[in-house]
């Protein structure tokens, strides 16, 4: 019997290779993990930084279709695990019937989520503050990364993660999510009422500035009209960097336990 595949989807400003510790752990636990690149992303952090225009101007639907095509080529439906906008894409894919299960970690806000805390606005202002940014590749400064991702880390760890994993990114998804509740056909819309989808786990960071805990709590409430399994785990003292910082294994272990509870542990 083939090992259960796992497909990791990163969010904005991190490279796909940032999932490598998770890939190693999941492979050791008997899964078959992969972390595909986003459209336009290069194989390495350095090469992606050297070609920023290649990642620009991709929207939520284009990125979702990109990963759907990868899943369709798999022999077995994967577990889909996404962080930040990768979490939103995970929710879209699960809602569309892809995957055996989904895990959305600090997922970007989907249509219907109403809370908009000040710290979330502050985190996204470097992008949303200039409408012309929608077409550009944007890279975070160290200061912006520290506030949006690494606010719970030491300055040294924040700098190490920034230097190691960050890349320029398309920011069109941020504009699409920000205007989702004002758009009838928003690309940030998710089928939260699907009764036939796989189980979904939402994970929140209690000190996350980019996707505050209240945002993920509001996301959970949107699934109340579906009888499909939807659960939430909150790491109270963690920020948006929880998948790449020194405590990543705690999060990954909770995911592995939950997958075992869903009968998806190999």
CSV table of N, CA and C in Angstrom, one decimal, residues 98-179:
chain,number,residue,atom,x,y,z
A,98,UNK,N,-11.0,18.4,-3.1
A,98,UNK,CA,-9.7,17.9,-3.2
A,98,UNK,C,-9.1,17.4,-1.8
A,99,UNK,N,-8.3,16.4,-1.8
A,99,UNK,CA,-7.6,16.0,-0.6
A,99,UNK,C,-8.5,15.1,0.3
A,100,UNK,N,-7.7,14.3,1.1
A,100,UNK,CA,-8.4,13.4,2.1
A,100,UNK,C,-8.6,14.2,3.4
A,101,UNK,N,-7.9,15.2,3.6
A,101,UNK,CA,-8.0,16.1,4.8
A,101,UNK,C,-7.2,17.4,4.6
A,102,UNK,N,-7.6,18.4,5.4
A,102,UNK,CA,-6.9,19.6,5.3
A,102,UNK,C,-6.5,20.2,6.6
A,103,UNK,N,-5.3,20.9,6.6
A,103,UNK,CA,-4.9,21.6,7.8
A,103,UNK,C,-4.5,23.0,7.4
A,104,UNK,N,-5.2,24.0,7.9
A,104,UNK,CA,-5.0,25.4,7.6
A,104,UNK,C,-4.4,26.1,8.8
A,105,UNK,N,-3.2,26.5,8.7
A,105,UNK,CA,-2.4,27.0,9.8
A,105,UNK,C,-2.4,28.6,9.7
A,106,UNK,N,-2.9,29.3,10.6
A,106,UNK,CA,-3.0,30.8,10.5
A,106,UNK,C,-3.5,31.2,9.2
A,107,UNK,N,-4.7,30.6,8.8
A,107,UNK,CA,-5.1,30.8,7.4
A,107,UNK,C,-5.6,32.3,7.2
A,108,UNK,N,-5.2,32.8,6.0
A,108,UNK,CA,-5.6,34.2,5.6
A,108,UNK,C,-7.2,34.2,5.6
A,109,UNK,N,-7.7,35.4,5.9
A,109,UNK,CA,-9.2,35.5,6.0
A,109,UNK,C,-9.9,35.2,4.7
A,110,UNK,N,-10.9,34.4,4.8
A,110,UNK,CA,-11.8,34.1,3.7
A,110,UNK,C,-13.0,35.0,3.7
A,111,UNK,N,-13.7,35.0,2.6
A,111,UNK,CA,-14.9,35.8,2.5
A,111,UNK,C,-15.9,35.4,3.6
A,112,UNK,N,-16.4,36.4,4.3
A,112,UNK,CA,-17.4,36.2,5.4
A,112,UNK,C,-16.8,36.4,6.7
A,113,UNK,N,-15.4,36.4,6.8
A,113,UNK,CA,-14.8,36.8,8.1
A,113,UNK,C,-14.8,38.3,8.3
A,114,UNK,N,-15.4,38.8,9.4
A,114,UNK,CA,-15.6,40.2,9.6
A,114,UNK,C,-14.6,40.9,10.5
A,115,UNK,N,-14.1,40.3,11.5
A,115,UNK,CA,-13.1,41.0,12.4
A,115,UNK,C,-11.9,41.4,11.6
A,116,UNK,N,-11.5,42.6,11.9
A,116,UNK,CA,-10.3,43.2,11.2
A,116,UNK,C,-9.5,44.0,12.3
A,117,UNK,N,-8.7,43.3,13.1
A,117,UNK,CA,-8.0,43.9,14.2
A,117,UNK,C,-6.9,44.9,13.7
A,118,UNK,N,-6.6,45.9,14.5
A,118,UNK,CA,-5.7,46.9,14.1
A,118,UNK,C,-4.3,46.3,13.7
A,119,UNK,N,-3.9,45.3,14.5
A,119,UNK,CA,-2.5,44.7,14.2
A,119,UNK,C,-2.5,44.0,12.9
A,120,UNK,N,-3.7,43.5,12.5
A,120,UNK,CA,-3.7,42.9,11.1
A,120,UNK,C,-3.7,44.0,10.1
A,121,UNK,N,-4.3,45.1,10.3
A,121,UNK,CA,-4.2,46.2,9.3
A,121,UNK,C,-2.8,46.7,9.3
A,122,UNK,N,-2.1,46.8,10.4
A,122,UNK,CA,-0.8,47.3,10.4
A,122,UNK,C,0.2,46.4,9.7
A,123,UNK,N,-0.1,45.1,9.8
A,123,UNK,CA,0.8,44.1,9.2
A,123,UNK,C,0.6,44.1,7.7
A,124,UNK,N,-0.6,44.5,7.2
A,124,UNK,CA,-0.8,44.5,5.7
A,124,UNK,C,-0.6,45.8,5.1
A,125,UNK,N,-0.5,46.9,5.9
A,125,UNK,CA,-0.4,48.2,5.4
A,125,UNK,C,0.7,48.4,4.4
A,126,UNK,N,1.9,47.9,4.6
A,126,UNK,CA,3.0,48.1,3.6
A,126,UNK,C,2.6,47.6,2.2
A,127,UNK,N,1.6,46.7,2.1
A,127,UNK,CA,1.1,46.3,0.8
A,127,UNK,C,-0.1,47.1,0.4
A,128,UNK,N,-1.1,47.1,1.2
A,128,UNK,CA,-2.4,47.8,0.9
A,128,UNK,C,-2.3,49.3,0.8
A,129,UNK,N,-1.3,49.9,1.5
A,129,UNK,CA,-1.2,51.3,1.5
A,129,UNK,C,-0.9,51.9,0.1
A,130,UNK,N,-0.5,51.1,-0.9
A,130,UNK,CA,-0.3,51.6,-2.2
A,130,UNK,C,-1.0,50.7,-3.2
A,131,UNK,N,-2.2,51.1,-3.8
A,131,UNK,CA,-2.9,50.2,-4.7
A,131,UNK,C,-2.1,49.7,-5.9
A,132,UNK,N,-1.1,50.5,-6.3
A,132,UNK,CA,-0.3,50.0,-7.4
A,132,UNK,C,0.5,48.8,-7.1
A,133,UNK,N,0.6,48.4,-5.8
A,133,UNK,CA,1.4,47.3,-5.4
A,133,UNK,C,0.8,46.0,-5.9
A,134,UNK,N,-0.5,46.0,-6.3
A,134,UNK,CA,-1.2,44.8,-6.7
A,134,UNK,C,-0.6,44.1,-7.8
A,135,UNK,N,0.1,44.8,-8.7
A,135,UNK,CA,0.8,44.2,-9.8
A,135,UNK,C,2.2,43.9,-9.6
A,136,UNK,N,2.8,44.2,-8.4
A,136,UNK,CA,4.2,44.1,-8.2
A,136,UNK,C,4.6,43.0,-7.4
A,137,UNK,N,5.9,42.5,-7.5
A,137,UNK,CA,6.4,41.6,-6.5
A,137,UNK,C,6.9,42.4,-5.3
A,138,UNK,N,6.5,42.0,-4.1
A,138,UNK,CA,6.9,42.8,-2.9
A,138,UNK,C,7.7,41.9,-2.0
A,139,UNK,N,8.8,42.5,-1.5
A,139,UNK,CA,9.6,41.8,-0.5
A,139,UNK,C,9.4,42.5,0.8
A,140,UNK,N,9.3,41.8,1.9
A,140,UNK,CA,9.3,42.4,3.3
A,140,UNK,C,10.6,42.9,3.7
A,141,UNK,N,10.6,44.0,4.4
A,141,UNK,CA,11.9,44.4,5.1
A,141,UNK,C,12.0,43.6,6.4
A,142,UNK,N,13.2,43.7,7.0
A,142,UNK,CA,13.4,42.9,8.2
A,142,UNK,C,12.4,43.4,9.3
A,143,UNK,N,12.2,44.7,9.4
A,143,UNK,CA,11.3,45.3,10.3
A,143,UNK,C,9.9,44.8,10.1
A,144,UNK,N,9.4,44.7,8.9
A,144,UNK,CA,8.1,44.3,8.6
A,144,UNK,C,7.9,42.8,8.9
A,145,UNK,N,9.0,42.0,8.6
A,145,UNK,CA,9.0,40.6,8.9
A,145,UNK,C,8.9,40.4,10.4
A,146,UNK,N,9.6,41.2,11.2
A,146,UNK,CA,9.6,41.1,12.6
A,146,UNK,C,8.2,41.3,13.2
A,147,UNK,N,7.5,42.3,12.7
A,147,UNK,CA,6.2,42.6,13.2
A,147,UNK,C,5.2,41.5,12.7
A,148,UNK,N,5.2,41.2,11.4
A,148,UNK,CA,4.2,40.3,10.8
A,148,UNK,C,4.4,38.8,11.1
A,149,UNK,N,5.6,38.4,11.3
A,149,UNK,CA,5.9,37.0,11.5
A,149,UNK,C,6.5,36.7,12.8
A,150,UNK,N,7.5,37.5,13.2
A,150,UNK,CA,8.5,37.1,14.2
A,150,UNK,C,8.3,37.9,15.5
A,151,UNK,N,7.2,38.4,15.8
A,151,UNK,CA,7.0,39.2,17.0
A,151,UNK,C,7.1,38.5,18.3
A,152,UNK,N,7.1,37.2,18.3
A,152,UNK,CA,7.3,36.4,19.5
A,152,UNK,C,8.7,35.8,19.6
A,153,UNK,N,9.6,36.2,18.7
A,153,UNK,CA,11.0,35.6,18.7
A,153,UNK,C,12.0,36.7,19.1
A,154,UNK,N,13.2,36.2,19.4
A,154,UNK,CA,14.3,37.0,19.7
A,154,UNK,C,14.7,37.7,18.4
A,155,UNK,N,15.4,38.8,18.5
A,155,UNK,CA,15.9,39.5,17.3
A,155,UNK,C,16.8,38.6,16.5
A,156,UNK,N,17.6,37.8,17.2
A,156,UNK,CA,18.6,37.0,16.4
A,156,UNK,C,17.8,35.9,15.6
A,157,UNK,N,16.8,35.3,16.3
A,157,UNK,CA,16.1,34.2,15.5
A,157,UNK,C,15.3,34.9,14.4
A,158,UNK,N,14.7,36.0,14.6
A,158,UNK,CA,14.0,36.7,13.6
A,158,UNK,C,14.8,37.0,12.4
A,159,UNK,N,16.0,37.5,12.6
A,159,UNK,CA,17.0,37.8,11.5
A,159,UNK,C,17.4,36.5,10.8
A,160,UNK,N,17.6,35.4,11.5
A,160,UNK,CA,18.0,34.2,10.9
A,160,UNK,C,17.0,33.6,10.0
A,161,UNK,N,15.7,33.7,10.4
A,161,UNK,CA,14.6,33.2,9.6
A,161,UNK,C,14.4,34.1,8.4
A,162,UNK,N,14.5,35.4,8.6
A,162,UNK,CA,14.3,36.3,7.5
A,162,UNK,C,15.4,36.1,6.4
A,163,UNK,N,16.6,35.9,6.8
A,163,UNK,CA,17.7,35.7,5.9
A,163,UNK,C,17.6,34.4,5.2
A,164,UNK,N,17.1,33.4,5.9
A,164,UNK,CA,17.1,32.0,5.3
A,164,UNK,C,15.9,31.7,4.4
A,165,UNK,N,14.7,32.3,4.7
A,165,UNK,CA,13.5,31.8,4.0
A,165,UNK,C,12.7,32.8,3.2
A,166,UNK,N,12.9,34.1,3.5
A,166,UNK,CA,12.0,35.1,2.9
A,166,UNK,C,12.3,35.3,1.4
A,167,UNK,N,11.3,35.5,0.6
A,167,UNK,CA,11.4,35.8,-0.8
A,167,UNK,C,10.4,36.9,-1.2
A,168,UNK,N,10.6,37.5,-2.3
A,168,UNK,CA,9.5,38.4,-2.8
A,168,UNK,C,8.3,37.6,-3.2
A,169,UNK,N,7.1,38.2,-3.2
A,169,UNK,CA,5.9,37.5,-3.4
A,169,UNK,C,4.9,38.3,-4.2
A,170,UNK,N,4.0,37.6,-4.9
A,170,UNK,CA,2.8,38.3,-5.4
A,170,UNK,C,2.0,38.8,-4.2
A,171,UNK,N,1.3,39.9,-4.3
A,171,UNK,CA,0.5,40.4,-3.2
A,171,UNK,C,-0.9,40.6,-3.7
A,172,UNK,N,-1.2,40.2,-4.9
A,172,UNK,CA,-2.6,40.3,-5.4
A,172,UNK,C,-3.6,39.5,-4.4
A,173,UNK,N,-3.2,38.4,-3.8
A,173,UNK,CA,-4.1,37.7,-2.9
A,173,UNK,C,-4.5,38.6,-1.7
A,174,UNK,N,-3.6,39.4,-1.2
A,174,UNK,CA,-3.9,40.3,-0.1
A,174,UNK,C,-5.0,41.3,-0.5
A,175,UNK,N,-4.9,41.9,-1.6
A,175,UNK,CA,-5.9,42.8,-2.1
A,175,UNK,C,-7.3,42.1,-2.2
A,176,UNK,N,-7.2,40.8,-2.8
A,176,UNK,CA,-8.4,40.1,-3.0
A,176,UNK,C,-9.1,39.7,-1.7
A,177,UNK,N,-8.3,39.3,-0.7
A,177,UNK,CA,-8.9,39.0,0.6
A,177,UNK,C,-9.4,40.2,1.4
A,178,UNK,N,-8.7,41.3,1.2
A,178,UNK,CA,-9.1,42.6,1.9
A,178,UNK,C,-10.4,43.1,1.4
A,179,UNK,N,-10.7,42.8,0.1
A,179,UNK,CA,-12.0,43.3,-0.5
A,179,UNK,C,-13.0,42.2,-0.6
